[in-house]
Amino acid sequence: MSPTKVSPYMFRADLHCHSTCSDGSLTPAELVKLAAEIGLQGLSITDHDTTEAYPSVIEEGKKLNVTVIPGVEFSCVHNNHSVHILAYAYALGDTPLQGLCQRHSLRRAKRNSAILQRLREDGMEISEADLEEQATSKKVVGRPHIAKALLAKGYVTSLQDAFKRYIGEGQQCYVQGEQITVEETIEIIHASKGLAIIAHPHLVHEKGLIQELLGLPFDGMECYYGRYPANAHDRWLQLAKKKGWLATGGSDFHGAAKPTIPLGISWTPEETFKVLYNHYSSH
Ligand code: AMP
Ligand code: FE
Ligand code: FE
Ligand code: ZN
């Protein structure tokens, strides 16, 4: 009997990663280059609340044979709990999605000031200039950059420590800021011809929240994520199948900002990637 031939070809599209346009440590062009080096065929850069990497990364991808589709990860709130939504394959150019990104940028500026005020009240002086020094983008500045400023000033022992003691959800210096709802975000994504996906459902711990999200008009769920083991996906795959939703996947790579998660550690299968790509191409 001849040995089974295993095809060296395996399609992998990492549809969740962050660049210097938000809180990642590689530029969009560096991310595309890394994707090509590790043999990914597809990629989406999903920065927090900004589409700044587009459209130029799509062209970068073409040069390196990596198909890049538009993506973004929105920070939303449902019943006072933080929920992240991934949007894919939206139309580039002037759509309602761009207005939403601008709203987020303002929300972040106000919220950061409020967090710095809380830290000040607790005896930790971080100025707006200190924060700017840590930020890699003017539009998307957030808690990872505040954590870096706290570390640089010696107020915490690590970035984790900053989240655990001060700025993690529910901690003493945490501020949620303006609430932009899940429903509203889905509506804007759809009005911009995009598809709305529940990001990392494994991280939604609040009782009943997933059930409520399943009742909203999403198009898919991020069933494969980061370093989660294969059997952890089953629950999400079953739910996505039941809803007739897309089952996407990605690493949530942030580069040096989260050094334990490599690019491509989770990915989206070829059939699903094709659906997203065809959706984008149809605009
Ligand atoms: P923000 O968008 O400003 O609310 O910050 C959220 C980001 O902070 C997430 O996307 C992560 O990149 C990062 N983050 C959240 N929790 C932690 C944590 N415990 N340790 C390190 N980074 C974290
Ligand atoms: Fe992040
Ligand atoms: Fe997220
Ligand atoms: Zn992410």
mmCIF file of C-alpha atoms and ligand atoms in Angstrom:
data_model
loop_
_atom_site.group_PDB
_atom_site.id
_atom_site.type_symbol
_atom_site.label_atom_id
_atom_site.label_comp_id
_atom_site.label_asym_id
_atom_site.label_seq_id
_atom_site.Cartn_x
_atom_site.Cartn_y
_atom_site.Cartn_z
ATOM 1 C CA MET A 1 0.000 0.000 0.000
ATOM 2 C CA SER A 2 1.424 3.378 -0.918
ATOM 3 C CA PRO A 3 1.688 5.944 1.873
ATOM 4 C CA THR A 4 -1.031 8.591 2.070
ATOM 5 C CA LYS A 5 0.087 11.745 0.381
ATOM 6 C CA VAL A 6 -0.343 14.816 2.524
ATOM 7 C CA SER A 7 -0.713 17.988 0.558
ATOM 8 C CA PRO A 8 1.867 20.592 1.572
ATOM 9 C CA TYR A 9 -0.811 23.150 0.693
ATOM 10 C CA MET A 10 -2.888 24.237 3.620
ATOM 11 C CA PHE A 11 -4.896 27.393 3.392
ATOM 12 C CA ARG A 12 -4.686 29.656 6.424
ATOM 13 C CA ALA A 13 -6.105 33.164 6.766
ATOM 14 C CA ASP A 14 -5.471 34.922 10.077
ATOM 15 C CA LEU A 15 -8.372 37.358 10.362
ATOM 16 C CA HIS A 16 -7.574 38.988 13.693
ATOM 17 C CA CYS A 17 -4.452 41.040 14.362
ATOM 18 C CA HIS A 18 -3.458 44.529 15.470
ATOM 19 C CA SER A 19 -0.945 46.992 14.041
ATOM 20 C CA THR A 20 0.619 50.247 15.209
ATOM 21 C CA CYS A 21 -2.591 51.935 13.993
ATOM 22 C CA SER A 22 -4.017 50.760 17.356
ATOM 23 C CA ASP A 23 -2.211 48.758 20.059
ATOM 24 C CA GLY A 24 -0.020 46.361 18.058
ATOM 25 C CA SER A 25 3.735 46.723 17.719
ATOM 26 C CA LEU A 26 4.206 46.046 13.960
ATOM 27 C CA THR A 27 3.219 48.465 11.214
ATOM 28 C CA PRO A 28 0.569 47.261 8.739
ATOM 29 C CA ALA A 29 3.280 46.684 6.086
ATOM 30 C CA GLU A 30 5.398 44.684 8.575
ATOM 31 C CA LEU A 31 2.355 42.558 9.432
ATOM 32 C CA VAL A 32 1.703 41.699 5.784
ATOM 33 C CA LYS A 33 5.387 40.842 5.334
ATOM 34 C CA LEU A 34 5.325 38.572 8.396
ATOM 35 C CA ALA A 35 2.137 36.909 7.109
ATOM 36 C CA ALA A 36 3.879 36.114 3.805
ATOM 37 C CA GLU A 37 6.981 34.809 5.611
ATOM 38 C CA ILE A 38 5.015 32.354 7.736
ATOM 39 C CA GLY A 39 2.981 31.157 4.726
ATOM 40 C CA LEU A 40 -0.428 32.689 5.361
ATOM 41 C CA GLN A 41 -2.540 33.061 2.224
ATOM 42 C CA GLY A 42 -5.085 35.432 3.741
ATOM 43 C CA LEU A 43 -5.041 38.201 6.318
ATOM 44 C CA SER A 44 -7.197 40.889 7.849
ATOM 45 C CA ILE A 45 -5.739 43.609 10.050
ATOM 46 C CA THR A 46 -8.426 44.332 12.643
ATOM 47 C CA ASP A 47 -7.222 47.352 14.545
ATOM 48 C CA HIS A 48 -9.336 48.652 17.412
ATOM 49 C CA ASP A 49 -11.818 51.260 16.168
ATOM 50 C CA THR A 50 -9.859 52.344 13.074
ATOM 51 C CA THR A 51 -9.510 51.364 9.416
ATOM 52 C CA GLU A 52 -6.347 53.423 8.998
ATOM 53 C CA ALA A 53 -4.360 50.464 7.606
ATOM 54 C CA TYR A 54 -6.646 50.396 4.532
ATOM 55 C CA PRO A 55 -6.538 50.502 1.563
ATOM 56 C CA SER A 56 -2.722 50.516 1.393
ATOM 57 C CA VAL A 57 -2.221 47.067 3.028
ATOM 58 C CA ILE A 58 -4.380 45.462 0.355
ATOM 59 C CA GLU A 59 -1.829 46.594 -2.246
ATOM 60 C CA GLU A 60 1.072 45.453 -0.009
ATOM 61 C CA GLY A 61 -0.618 42.052 0.185
ATOM 62 C CA LYS A 62 -0.958 41.743 -3.592
ATOM 63 C CA LYS A 63 2.820 42.192 -3.984
ATOM 64 C CA LEU A 64 3.457 39.324 -1.544
ATOM 65 C CA ASN A 65 0.611 36.980 -2.566
ATOM 66 C CA VAL A 66 -1.329 37.520 0.628
ATOM 67 C CA THR A 67 -5.018 38.284 0.068
ATOM 68 C CA VAL A 68 -5.986 41.014 2.509
ATOM 69 C CA ILE A 69 -9.629 41.830 3.225
ATOM 70 C CA PRO A 70 -10.768 44.933 5.139
ATOM 71 C CA GLY A 71 -11.298 44.420 8.860
ATOM 72 C CA VAL A 72 -11.726 46.357 12.100
ATOM 73 C CA GLU A 73 -12.529 45.468 15.734
ATOM 74 C CA PHE A 74 -15.080 47.729 17.410
ATOM 75 C CA SER A 75 -15.339 48.265 21.162
ATOM 76 C CA CYS A 76 -19.006 48.146 22.163
ATOM 77 C CA VAL A 77 -21.120 47.849 25.257
ATOM 78 C CA HIS A 78 -24.131 45.621 25.941
ATOM 79 C CA ASN A 79 -25.880 45.852 29.335
ATOM 80 C CA ASN A 80 -22.825 47.686 30.697
ATOM 81 C CA HIS A 81 -20.480 44.885 29.616
ATOM 82 C CA SER A 82 -17.702 45.329 27.107
ATOM 83 C CA VAL A 83 -18.198 43.367 23.850
ATOM 84 C CA HIS A 84 -15.893 43.386 20.826
ATOM 85 C CA ILE A 85 -17.303 43.111 17.308
ATOM 86 C CA LEU A 86 -15.218 42.323 14.244
ATOM 87 C CA ALA A 87 -16.334 43.864 10.957
ATOM 88 C CA TYR A 88 -15.068 42.398 7.692
ATOM 89 C CA ALA A 89 -15.358 43.008 3.975
ATOM 90 C CA TYR A 90 -16.948 46.444 4.392
ATOM 91 C CA ALA A 91 -16.820 48.955 1.562
ATOM 92 C CA LEU A 92 -13.777 51.196 1.654
ATOM 93 C CA GLY A 93 -14.268 54.934 1.237
ATOM 94 C CA ASP A 94 -16.782 57.260 2.771
ATOM 95 C CA THR A 95 -19.323 55.081 4.620
ATOM 96 C CA PRO A 96 -21.050 55.374 8.041
ATOM 97 C CA LEU A 97 -18.261 53.151 9.402
ATOM 98 C CA GLN A 98 -15.804 56.058 9.074
ATOM 99 C CA GLY A 99 -18.088 58.237 11.206
ATOM 100 C CA LEU A 100 -18.140 55.490 13.844
ATOM 101 C CA CYS A 101 -14.312 55.398 13.885
ATOM 102 C CA GLN A 102 -14.242 59.168 14.451
ATOM 103 C CA ARG A 103 -16.723 58.844 17.329
ATOM 104 C CA HIS A 104 -14.470 56.209 18.892
ATOM 105 C CA SER A 105 -11.440 58.452 18.593
ATOM 106 C CA LEU A 106 -13.251 61.211 20.539
ATOM 107 C CA ARG A 107 -14.598 58.674 23.032
ATOM 108 C CA ARG A 108 -11.055 57.452 23.657
ATOM 109 C CA ALA A 109 -9.629 60.949 24.157
ATOM 110 C CA LYS A 110 -12.276 61.781 26.802
ATOM 111 C CA ARG A 111 -11.994 58.393 28.459
ATOM 112 C CA ASN A 112 -8.194 58.519 28.628
ATOM 113 C CA SER A 113 -8.376 61.911 30.389
ATOM 114 C CA ALA A 114 -10.823 60.437 32.895
ATOM 115 C CA ILE A 115 -8.552 57.425 33.535
ATOM 116 C CA LEU A 116 -5.500 59.704 33.980
ATOM 117 C CA GLN A 117 -7.548 61.757 36.478
ATOM 118 C CA ARG A 118 -8.412 58.632 38.496
ATOM 119 C CA LEU A 119 -4.744 57.578 38.490
ATOM 120 C CA ARG A 120 -3.749 61.086 39.621
ATOM 121 C CA GLU A 121 -6.208 60.846 42.512
ATOM 122 C CA ASP A 122 -4.419 57.635 43.502
ATOM 123 C CA GLY A 123 -1.032 59.376 43.422
ATOM 124 C CA MET A 124 0.131 58.260 39.964
ATOM 125 C CA GLU A 125 0.976 61.195 37.724
ATOM 126 C CA ILE A 126 0.767 60.386 34.008
ATOM 127 C CA SER A 127 0.462 63.454 31.806
ATOM 128 C CA GLU A 128 -1.185 63.613 28.374
ATOM 129 C CA ALA A 129 2.354 64.066 26.999
ATOM 130 C CA ASP A 130 3.551 60.873 28.769
ATOM 131 C CA LEU A 131 0.661 59.022 27.151
ATOM 132 C CA GLU A 132 1.340 60.482 23.716
ATOM 133 C CA GLU A 133 4.913 59.226 23.996
ATOM 134 C CA GLN A 134 3.641 55.624 24.313
ATOM 135 C CA ALA A 135 0.966 55.838 21.613
ATOM 136 C CA THR A 136 1.727 54.606 18.097
ATOM 137 C CA SER A 137 -1.295 56.331 16.575
ATOM 138 C CA LYS A 138 -2.970 59.653 17.271
ATOM 139 C CA LYS A 139 -6.471 58.272 16.738
ATOM 140 C CA VAL A 140 -6.447 55.089 18.766
ATOM 141 C CA VAL A 141 -4.911 55.551 22.170
ATOM 142 C CA GLY A 142 -6.047 53.225 24.925
ATOM 143 C CA ARG A 143 -5.347 51.289 28.054
ATOM 144 C CA PRO A 144 -2.345 49.354 26.670
ATOM 145 C CA HIS A 145 -0.611 52.710 26.160
ATOM 146 C CA ILE A 146 -1.620 53.899 29.636
ATOM 147 C CA ALA A 147 -0.228 50.612 30.998
ATOM 148 C CA LYS A 148 3.078 51.280 29.221
ATOM 149 C CA ALA A 149 3.238 54.805 30.669
ATOM 150 C CA LEU A 150 2.579 53.395 34.164
ATOM 151 C CA LEU A 151 5.383 50.881 33.654
ATOM 152 C CA ALA A 152 7.789 53.526 32.320
ATOM 153 C CA LYS A 153 7.159 55.617 35.444
ATOM 154 C CA GLY A 154 7.691 52.622 37.729
ATOM 155 C CA TYR A 155 4.155 52.620 39.164
ATOM 156 C CA VAL A 156 3.615 48.992 38.110
ATOM 157 C CA THR A 157 5.857 45.958 37.620
ATOM 158 C CA SER A 158 4.389 44.820 34.275
ATOM 159 C CA LEU A 159 1.618 45.643 31.791
ATOM 160 C CA GLN A 160 -0.428 42.802 33.309
ATOM 161 C CA ASP A 161 0.091 44.353 36.744
ATOM 162 C CA ALA A 162 -1.301 47.675 35.468
ATOM 163 C CA PHE A 163 -4.485 45.972 34.234
ATOM 164 C CA LYS A 164 -4.822 43.775 37.310
ATOM 165 C CA ARG A 165 -4.399 46.532 39.858
ATOM 166 C CA TYR A 166 -5.698 49.673 38.197
ATOM 167 C CA ILE A 167 -7.130 49.795 34.682
ATOM 168 C CA GLY A 168 -8.635 46.344 34.004
ATOM 169 C CA GLU A 169 -12.451 46.221 33.738
ATOM 170 C CA GLY A 170 -13.882 46.826 37.205
ATOM 171 C CA GLN A 171 -10.595 47.963 38.793
ATOM 172 C CA GLN A 172 -10.319 51.239 40.732
ATOM 173 C CA CYS A 173 -9.065 53.445 37.882
ATOM 174 C CA TYR A 174 -11.162 51.822 35.134
ATOM 175 C CA VAL A 175 -13.473 54.113 33.189
ATOM 176 C CA GLN A 176 -15.761 52.720 30.492
ATOM 177 C CA GLY A 177 -16.383 56.016 28.722
ATOM 178 C CA GLU A 178 -19.160 56.750 26.240
ATOM 179 C CA GLN A 179 -21.174 53.645 25.550
ATOM 180 C CA ILE A 180 -21.581 52.713 21.894
ATOM 181 C CA THR A 181 -24.004 49.818 21.755
ATOM 182 C CA VAL A 182 -23.707 46.474 20.007
ATOM 183 C CA GLU A 183 -26.991 47.030 18.118
ATOM 184 C CA GLU A 184 -25.884 50.401 16.808
ATOM 185 C CA THR A 185 -22.509 49.036 15.752
ATOM 186 C CA ILE A 186 -24.070 46.129 13.828
ATOM 187 C CA GLU A 187 -26.397 48.563 12.052
ATOM 188 C CA ILE A 188 -23.488 50.793 10.987
ATOM 189 C CA ILE A 189 -21.429 47.800 9.790
ATOM 190 C CA HIS A 190 -24.352 46.602 7.663
ATOM 191 C CA ALA A 191 -24.994 50.113 6.308
ATOM 192 C CA SER A 192 -21.318 50.071 5.230
ATOM 193 C CA LYS A 193 -21.812 46.719 3.440
ATOM 194 C CA GLY A 194 -19.739 44.861 6.016
ATOM 195 C CA LEU A 195 -20.301 41.643 7.966
ATOM 196 C CA ALA A 196 -20.554 41.720 11.775
ATOM 197 C CA ILE A 197 -18.885 38.950 13.786
ATOM 198 C CA ILE A 198 -18.878 38.351 17.569
ATOM 199 C CA ALA A 199 -15.172 38.538 18.538
ATOM 200 C CA HIS A 200 -13.622 36.000 20.954
ATOM 201 C CA PRO A 201 -16.899 34.678 22.464
ATOM 202 C CA HIS A 202 -14.731 32.666 24.895
ATOM 203 C CA LEU A 203 -13.976 35.943 26.677
ATOM 204 C CA VAL A 204 -17.645 36.795 27.286
ATOM 205 C CA HIS A 205 -18.033 35.561 30.849
ATOM 206 C CA GLU A 206 -21.170 37.370 32.012
ATOM 207 C CA LYS A 207 -24.074 35.035 32.524
ATOM 208 C CA GLY A 208 -26.713 35.245 29.805
ATOM 209 C CA LEU A 209 -24.766 37.703 27.667
ATOM 210 C CA ILE A 210 -23.927 35.219 24.913
ATOM 211 C CA GLN A 211 -27.591 34.187 24.734
ATOM 212 C CA GLU A 212 -28.559 37.821 24.225
ATOM 213 C CA LEU A 213 -25.883 38.334 21.572
ATOM 214 C CA LEU A 214 -27.152 35.232 19.733
ATOM 215 C CA GLY A 215 -30.478 37.022 19.345
ATOM 216 C CA LEU A 216 -28.907 39.985 17.489
ATOM 217 C CA PRO A 217 -28.421 40.221 13.710
ATOM 218 C CA PHE A 218 -24.775 39.136 13.552
ATOM 219 C CA ASP A 219 -23.351 37.371 10.496
ATOM 220 C CA GLY A 220 -20.830 35.214 12.279
ATOM 221 C CA MET A 221 -18.800 34.267 15.314
ATOM 222 C CA GLU A 222 -15.053 34.027 15.857
ATOM 223 C CA CYS A 223 -14.953 30.311 16.645
ATOM 224 C CA TYR A 224 -11.173 29.748 16.375
ATOM 225 C CA TYR A 225 -9.143 32.057 18.559
ATOM 226 C CA GLY A 226 -5.605 32.538 19.804
ATOM 227 C CA ARG A 227 -4.161 29.543 21.596
ATOM 228 C CA TYR A 228 -7.480 27.941 22.512
ATOM 229 C CA PRO A 229 -7.244 24.139 22.096
ATOM 230 C CA ALA A 230 -9.148 22.391 19.278
ATOM 231 C CA ASN A 231 -11.925 21.057 21.530
ATOM 232 C CA ALA A 232 -12.649 24.567 22.845
ATOM 233 C CA HIS A 233 -13.954 25.479 19.394
ATOM 234 C CA ASP A 234 -16.748 22.897 19.285
ATOM 235 C CA ARG A 235 -19.243 24.829 21.370
ATOM 236 C CA TRP A 236 -18.866 27.925 19.205
ATOM 237 C CA LEU A 237 -18.883 25.995 15.934
ATOM 238 C CA GLN A 238 -22.143 24.315 16.935
ATOM 239 C CA LEU A 239 -23.736 27.630 17.872
ATOM 240 C CA ALA A 240 -22.583 29.286 14.627
ATOM 241 C CA LYS A 241 -23.916 26.338 12.608
ATOM 242 C CA LYS A 242 -27.268 26.476 14.379
ATOM 243 C CA LYS A 243 -27.566 30.166 13.543
ATOM 244 C CA GLY A 244 -26.362 29.711 9.950
ATOM 245 C CA TRP A 245 -23.503 32.100 10.754
ATOM 246 C CA LEU A 246 -19.948 32.225 9.450
ATOM 247 C CA ALA A 247 -17.291 30.639 11.686
ATOM 248 C CA THR A 248 -14.168 32.792 11.504
ATOM 249 C CA GLY A 249 -10.826 32.583 13.284
ATOM 250 C CA GLY A 250 -7.693 34.514 14.062
ATOM 251 C CA SER A 251 -4.821 34.915 16.468
ATOM 252 C CA ASP A 252 -5.456 38.397 17.989
ATOM 253 C CA PHE A 253 -1.745 38.989 17.407
ATOM 254 C CA HIS A 254 -0.432 42.244 18.926
ATOM 255 C CA GLY A 255 3.322 41.642 18.443
ATOM 256 C CA ALA A 256 5.577 42.550 21.369
ATOM 257 C CA ALA A 257 2.556 43.952 23.203
ATOM 258 C CA LYS A 258 1.327 40.332 23.739
ATOM 259 C CA PRO A 259 4.469 38.275 23.121
ATOM 260 C CA THR A 260 2.951 34.845 23.813
ATOM 261 C CA ILE A 261 0.555 34.931 20.827
ATOM 262 C CA PRO A 262 2.198 34.430 17.403
ATOM 263 C CA LEU A 263 0.592 35.479 14.121
ATOM 264 C CA GLY A 264 -1.231 32.567 12.451
ATOM 265 C CA ILE A 265 -1.764 30.518 15.634
ATOM 266 C CA SER A 266 -5.498 30.448 14.751
ATOM 267 C CA TRP A 267 -7.027 30.947 11.334
ATOM 268 C CA THR A 268 -10.126 30.948 9.150
ATOM 269 C CA PRO A 269 -10.719 28.003 6.808
ATOM 270 C CA GLU A 270 -10.623 28.536 3.046
ATOM 271 C CA GLU A 271 -14.396 28.166 2.392
ATOM 272 C CA THR A 272 -15.245 30.878 4.900
ATOM 273 C CA PHE A 273 -12.477 33.149 3.681
ATOM 274 C CA LYS A 274 -13.860 32.801 0.140
ATOM 275 C CA VAL A 275 -17.314 33.873 1.318
ATOM 276 C CA LEU A 276 -15.810 36.991 2.920
ATOM 277 C CA TYR A 277 -13.620 37.722 -0.086
ATOM 278 C CA ASN A 278 -16.524 37.338 -2.532
ATOM 279 C CA HIS A 279 -18.667 39.570 -0.350
ATOM 280 C CA TYR A 280 -15.972 42.265 -0.446
ATOM 281 C CA SER A 281 -15.426 41.852 -4.211
ATOM 282 C CA SER A 282 -19.144 42.303 -4.872
ATOM 283 C CA HIS A 283 -19.216 45.945 -3.655
HETATM 284 P P1 AMP B 1 -8.994 49.648 25.369
HETATM 285 O O1 AMP B 1 -9.300 49.407 23.919
HETATM 286 O O2 AMP B 1 -8.352 50.959 25.608
HETATM 287 O O3 AMP B 1 -10.185 49.395 26.259
HETATM 288 O O4 AMP B 1 -7.913 48.540 25.765
HETATM 289 C C1 AMP B 1 -8.209 47.187 25.501
HETATM 290 C C2 AMP B 1 -6.948 46.464 25.053
HETATM 291 O O5 AMP B 1 -6.090 46.317 26.178
HETATM 292 C C3 AMP B 1 -7.193 45.055 24.574
HETATM 293 O O6 AMP B 1 -7.437 45.023 23.204
HETATM 294 C C4 AMP B 1 -5.879 44.373 24.867
HETATM 295 O O7 AMP B 1 -4.975 44.606 23.822
HETATM 296 C C5 AMP B 1 -5.391 45.084 26.096
HETATM 297 N N1 AMP B 1 -5.645 44.357 27.360
HETATM 298 C C6 AMP B 1 -6.845 44.135 27.942
HETATM 299 N N2 AMP B 1 -6.697 43.460 29.110
HETATM 300 C C7 AMP B 1 -5.368 43.255 29.256
HETATM 301 C C8 AMP B 1 -4.548 42.617 30.250
HETATM 302 N N3 AMP B 1 -5.080 42.064 31.340
HETATM 303 N N4 AMP B 1 -3.207 42.595 30.052
HETATM 304 C C9 AMP B 1 -2.657 43.158 28.947
HETATM 305 N N5 AMP B 1 -3.365 43.765 27.987
HETATM 306 C C10 AMP B 1 -4.692 43.809 28.130
HETATM 307 FE FE FE B 2 -5.750 45.167 21.789
HETATM 308 FE FE FE B 3 -10.787 42.076 21.363
HETATM 309 ZN ZN ZN B 4 -8.229 42.086 18.993
#
